[in-house]
Amino acid sequence: MRIGELAERAGTTTRTLRYYESRGLLAARRTENGYRTYDEDDLRLIRQIRTLQDFGFELEETRPFVECLQAGHPAGDACPASLDVYRRKLAELDVLVGQLQAVRAQVAAQLLRAEAELPGGPEPTCELGGGGRDAK
C-alpha cells in the first residue's frame, strides 16, 4: 500500500508517517518510480506506536516496541527492552498518582476550611434538585 492508504488505515497523516520514517521508526520500501510502499506489518507497527502514545508514552519510548515487532515478535511488548519501558512508565505514573492524591487532599482541606468559615455554616443541600438555601 502507498503512504496515503497507510495513513488512512492507521488513522494518522502522511506527514506523521514521514516523521516516523525520519526518526527511524518506520522503514519505507520504494518502488522504481520512488513511491513509498508499506504492508500490513507496517500498519501493525503504526498502530502500536499510536496506542502507546495514547497511553502517554513519548515517541522515543515506543522504539523498543517497534524494534520488537520488527524482530518478528507478534506483540511489540514481548521483548526485555519493551518490558523495561513498561516498568519505567509505571514508576512515572505511580509518582504522578501520588502527586495528584496530595493535591486532592489539599483541595479537600481547603474546601472544608472554606465551608466552615461560611456565615451560618455550610449551605444545606437538597437531594431533590435545585440545591441552596431557597430550594424547597
PDB file of C-alpha atoms in Angstrom:
ATOM      1  CA  MET A   1       0.000   0.000   0.000  1.00  0.00           C
ATOM      2  CA  ARG A   2       1.119   3.556  -0.520  1.00  0.00           C
ATOM      3  CA  ILE A   3       1.617   6.172   2.178  1.00  0.00           C
ATOM      4  CA  GLY A   4      -1.844   7.740   1.813  1.00  0.00           C
ATOM      5  CA  GLU A   5      -3.603   4.420   2.293  1.00  0.00           C
ATOM      6  CA  LEU A   6      -1.406   3.534   5.277  1.00  0.00           C
ATOM      7  CA  ALA A   7      -2.140   6.894   6.875  1.00  0.00           C
ATOM      8  CA  GLU A   8      -5.874   6.469   6.345  1.00  0.00           C
ATOM      9  CA  ARG A   9      -5.956   2.905   7.678  1.00  0.00           C
ATOM     10  CA  ALA A  10      -3.807   3.850  10.683  1.00  0.00           C
ATOM     11  CA  GLY A  11      -5.867   6.960  11.458  1.00  0.00           C
ATOM     12  CA  THR A  12      -2.966   9.355  11.072  1.00  0.00           C
ATOM     13  CA  THR A  13      -1.450  11.667   8.465  1.00  0.00           C
ATOM     14  CA  THR A  14       1.176  11.168   5.786  1.00  0.00           C
ATOM     15  CA  ARG A  15       3.196  13.890   7.497  1.00  0.00           C
ATOM     16  CA  THR A  16       3.259  11.838  10.708  1.00  0.00           C
ATOM     17  CA  LEU A  17       4.365   8.754   8.797  1.00  0.00           C
ATOM     18  CA  ARG A  18       7.180  10.682   7.154  1.00  0.00           C
ATOM     19  CA  TYR A  19       8.217  11.931  10.584  1.00  0.00           C
ATOM     20  CA  TYR A  20       8.273   8.361  11.934  1.00  0.00           C
ATOM     21  CA  GLU A  21      10.402   7.434   8.937  1.00  0.00           C
ATOM     22  CA  SER A  22      12.809  10.302   9.636  1.00  0.00           C
ATOM     23  CA  ARG A  23      13.119   9.103  13.258  1.00  0.00           C
ATOM     24  CA  GLY A  24      13.912   5.565  12.110  1.00  0.00           C
ATOM     25  CA  LEU A  25      10.701   4.040  13.451  1.00  0.00           C
ATOM     26  CA  LEU A  26       9.207   3.245  10.056  1.00  0.00           C
ATOM     27  CA  ALA A  27      11.101   1.963   7.044  1.00  0.00           C
ATOM     28  CA  ALA A  28       9.515   2.562   3.666  1.00  0.00           C
ATOM     29  CA  ARG A  29      10.323   0.484   0.676  1.00  0.00           C
ATOM     30  CA  ARG A  30      10.482   2.368  -2.610  1.00  0.00           C
ATOM     31  CA  THR A  31       9.094   1.424  -5.976  1.00  0.00           C
ATOM     32  CA  GLU A  32      11.102   2.040  -9.146  1.00  0.00           C
ATOM     33  CA  ASN A  33       9.405   5.399  -9.561  1.00  0.00           C
ATOM     34  CA  GLY A  34      10.191   6.400  -5.941  1.00  0.00           C
ATOM     35  CA  TYR A  35       6.806   5.860  -4.272  1.00  0.00           C
ATOM     36  CA  ARG A  36       6.868   4.641  -0.704  1.00  0.00           C
ATOM     37  CA  THR A  37       5.217   1.260  -0.183  1.00  0.00           C
ATOM     38  CA  TYR A  38       4.114  -0.434   3.010  1.00  0.00           C
ATOM     39  CA  ASP A  39       2.500  -3.673   4.123  1.00  0.00           C
ATOM     40  CA  GLU A  40       0.302  -4.991   6.943  1.00  0.00           C
ATOM     41  CA  ASP A  41       3.315  -5.279   9.268  1.00  0.00           C
ATOM     42  CA  ASP A  42       3.871  -1.537   8.887  1.00  0.00           C
ATOM     43  CA  LEU A  43       0.225  -0.908   9.712  1.00  0.00           C
ATOM     44  CA  ARG A  44       0.550  -3.033  12.868  1.00  0.00           C
ATOM     45  CA  LEU A  45       3.691  -1.095  13.792  1.00  0.00           C
ATOM     46  CA  ILE A  46       1.971   2.293  13.377  1.00  0.00           C
ATOM     47  CA  ARG A  47      -0.990   1.116  15.423  1.00  0.00           C
ATOM     48  CA  GLN A  48       1.402   0.022  18.191  1.00  0.00           C
ATOM     49  CA  ILE A  49       3.088   3.434  18.202  1.00  0.00           C
ATOM     50  CA  ARG A  50      -0.230   5.287  18.274  1.00  0.00           C
ATOM     51  CA  THR A  51      -1.626   3.110  21.076  1.00  0.00           C
ATOM     52  CA  LEU A  52       1.451   3.705  23.203  1.00  0.00           C
ATOM     53  CA  GLN A  53       1.286   7.443  22.536  1.00  0.00           C
ATOM     54  CA  ASP A  54      -2.391   7.411  23.518  1.00  0.00           C
ATOM     55  CA  PHE A  55      -1.229   5.882  26.830  1.00  0.00           C
ATOM     56  CA  GLY A  56       1.172   8.792  27.318  1.00  0.00           C
ATOM     57  CA  PHE A  57       4.409   7.288  26.020  1.00  0.00           C
ATOM     58  CA  GLU A  58       6.818   9.657  24.291  1.00  0.00           C
ATOM     59  CA  LEU A  59       7.667   8.770  20.701  1.00  0.00           C
ATOM     60  CA  GLU A  60      11.187   7.678  21.594  1.00  0.00           C
ATOM     61  CA  GLU A  61       9.773   5.379  24.282  1.00  0.00           C
ATOM     62  CA  THR A  62       7.991   3.431  21.543  1.00  0.00           C
ATOM     63  CA  ARG A  63      11.273   2.442  19.872  1.00  0.00           C
ATOM     64  CA  PRO A  64      11.797  -0.820  21.822  1.00  0.00           C
ATOM     65  CA  PHE A  65       8.260  -1.908  20.929  1.00  0.00           C
ATOM     66  CA  VAL A  66       8.866  -1.107  17.254  1.00  0.00           C
ATOM     67  CA  GLU A  67      12.159  -2.991  17.295  1.00  0.00           C
ATOM     68  CA  CYS A  68      10.457  -5.950  18.954  1.00  0.00           C
ATOM     69  CA  LEU A  69       7.806  -6.060  16.213  1.00  0.00           C
ATOM     70  CA  GLN A  70      10.468  -5.671  13.525  1.00  0.00           C
ATOM     71  CA  ALA A  71      12.384  -8.586  15.072  1.00  0.00           C
ATOM     72  CA  GLY A  72       9.416 -10.797  14.278  1.00  0.00           C
ATOM     73  CA  HIS A  73       7.638 -10.951  17.614  1.00  0.00           C
ATOM     74  CA  PRO A  74       3.858 -10.901  17.151  1.00  0.00           C
ATOM     75  CA  ALA A  75       3.484  -8.443  20.037  1.00  0.00           C
ATOM     76  CA  GLY A  76       5.711  -5.422  20.446  1.00  0.00           C
ATOM     77  CA  ASP A  77       5.926  -5.876  24.174  1.00  0.00           C
ATOM     78  CA  ALA A  78       7.326  -9.421  24.146  1.00  0.00           C
ATOM     79  CA  CYS A  79      10.957  -8.263  24.426  1.00  0.00           C
ATOM     80  CA  PRO A  80      13.023  -7.334  27.506  1.00  0.00           C
ATOM     81  CA  ALA A  81      13.559  -3.731  26.347  1.00  0.00           C
ATOM     82  CA  SER A  82       9.800  -3.219  25.985  1.00  0.00           C
ATOM     83  CA  LEU A  83       9.223  -4.586  29.466  1.00  0.00           C
ATOM     84  CA  ASP A  84      11.812  -2.141  30.818  1.00  0.00           C
ATOM     85  CA  VAL A  85       9.899   0.753  29.231  1.00  0.00           C
ATOM     86  CA  TYR A  86       6.660  -0.505  30.787  1.00  0.00           C
ATOM     87  CA  ARG A  87       8.347  -0.647  34.208  1.00  0.00           C
ATOM     88  CA  ARG A  88       9.699   2.897  33.874  1.00  0.00           C
ATOM     89  CA  LYS A  89       6.321   4.205  32.738  1.00  0.00           C
ATOM     90  CA  LEU A  90       4.556   2.540  35.662  1.00  0.00           C
ATOM     91  CA  ALA A  91       7.035   4.127  38.073  1.00  0.00           C
ATOM     92  CA  GLU A  92       6.389   7.547  36.479  1.00  0.00           C
ATOM     93  CA  LEU A  93       2.630   7.015  36.738  1.00  0.00           C
ATOM     94  CA  ASP A  94       2.929   6.000  40.390  1.00  0.00           C
ATOM     95  CA  VAL A  95       4.738   9.281  41.123  1.00  0.00           C
ATOM     96  CA  LEU A  96       2.060  11.257  39.269  1.00  0.00           C
ATOM     97  CA  VAL A  97      -0.754   9.450  41.076  1.00  0.00           C
ATOM     98  CA  GLY A  98       0.923  10.271  44.383  1.00  0.00           C
ATOM     99  CA  GLN A  99       1.233  13.921  43.424  1.00  0.00           C
ATOM    100  CA  LEU A 100      -2.416  14.063  42.362  1.00  0.00           C
ATOM    101  CA  GLN A 101      -3.523  12.440  45.618  1.00  0.00           C
ATOM    102  CA  ALA A 102      -1.560  15.055  47.579  1.00  0.00           C
ATOM    103  CA  VAL A 103      -3.135  17.900  45.582  1.00  0.00           C
ATOM    104  CA  ARG A 104      -6.585  16.356  46.042  1.00  0.00           C
ATOM    105  CA  ALA A 105      -6.052  16.185  49.800  1.00  0.00           C
ATOM    106  CA  GLN A 106      -5.025  19.870  49.854  1.00  0.00           C
ATOM    107  CA  VAL A 107      -8.069  20.916  47.816  1.00  0.00           C
ATOM    108  CA  ALA A 108     -10.377  18.873  50.069  1.00  0.00           C
ATOM    109  CA  ALA A 109      -8.846  20.515  53.157  1.00  0.00           C
ATOM    110  CA  GLN A 110      -9.286  23.975  51.624  1.00  0.00           C
ATOM    111  CA  LEU A 111     -12.914  23.178  50.830  1.00  0.00           C
ATOM    112  CA  LEU A 112     -13.604  22.081  54.399  1.00  0.00           C
ATOM    113  CA  ARG A 113     -11.902  25.194  55.773  1.00  0.00           C
ATOM    114  CA  ALA A 114     -13.817  27.478  53.402  1.00  0.00           C
ATOM    115  CA  GLU A 115     -17.160  25.823  54.200  1.00  0.00           C
ATOM    116  CA  ALA A 116     -16.515  26.147  57.939  1.00  0.00           C
ATOM    117  CA  GLU A 117     -15.928  29.888  57.517  1.00  0.00           C
ATOM    118  CA  LEU A 118     -19.301  30.470  55.810  1.00  0.00           C
ATOM    119  CA  PRO A 119     -21.715  32.505  57.970  1.00  0.00           C
ATOM    120  CA  GLY A 120     -24.196  30.039  59.395  1.00  0.00           C
ATOM    121  CA  GLY A 121     -22.069  27.023  58.460  1.00  0.00           C
ATOM    122  CA  PRO A 122     -22.149  25.004  55.296  1.00  0.00           C
ATOM    123  CA  GLU A 123     -25.029  25.524  52.897  1.00  0.00           C
ATOM    124  CA  PRO A 124     -27.604  22.722  53.124  1.00  0.00           C
ATOM    125  CA  THR A 125     -28.049  20.519  50.119  1.00  0.00           C
ATOM    126  CA  CYS A 126     -31.302  19.354  48.650  1.00  0.00           C
ATOM    127  CA  GLU A 127     -31.430  15.886  47.151  1.00  0.00           C
ATOM    128  CA  LEU A 128     -34.472  16.743  45.031  1.00  0.00           C
ATOM    129  CA  GLY A 129     -32.611  19.262  42.917  1.00  0.00           C
ATOM    130  CA  GLY A 130     -32.007  22.947  42.925  1.00  0.00           C
ATOM    131  CA  GLY A 131     -29.724  22.995  45.972  1.00  0.00           C
ATOM    132  CA  GLY A 132     -29.177  26.140  48.002  1.00  0.00           C
ATOM    133  CA  ARG A 133     -30.997  27.764  50.905  1.00  0.00           C
ATOM    134  CA  ASP A 134     -34.126  28.717  48.935  1.00  0.00           C
ATOM    135  CA  ALA A 135     -34.782  25.265  47.479  1.00  0.00           C
ATOM    136  CA  LYS A 136     -37.879  23.601  48.897  1.00  0.00           C
TER     137      LYS A 136
END
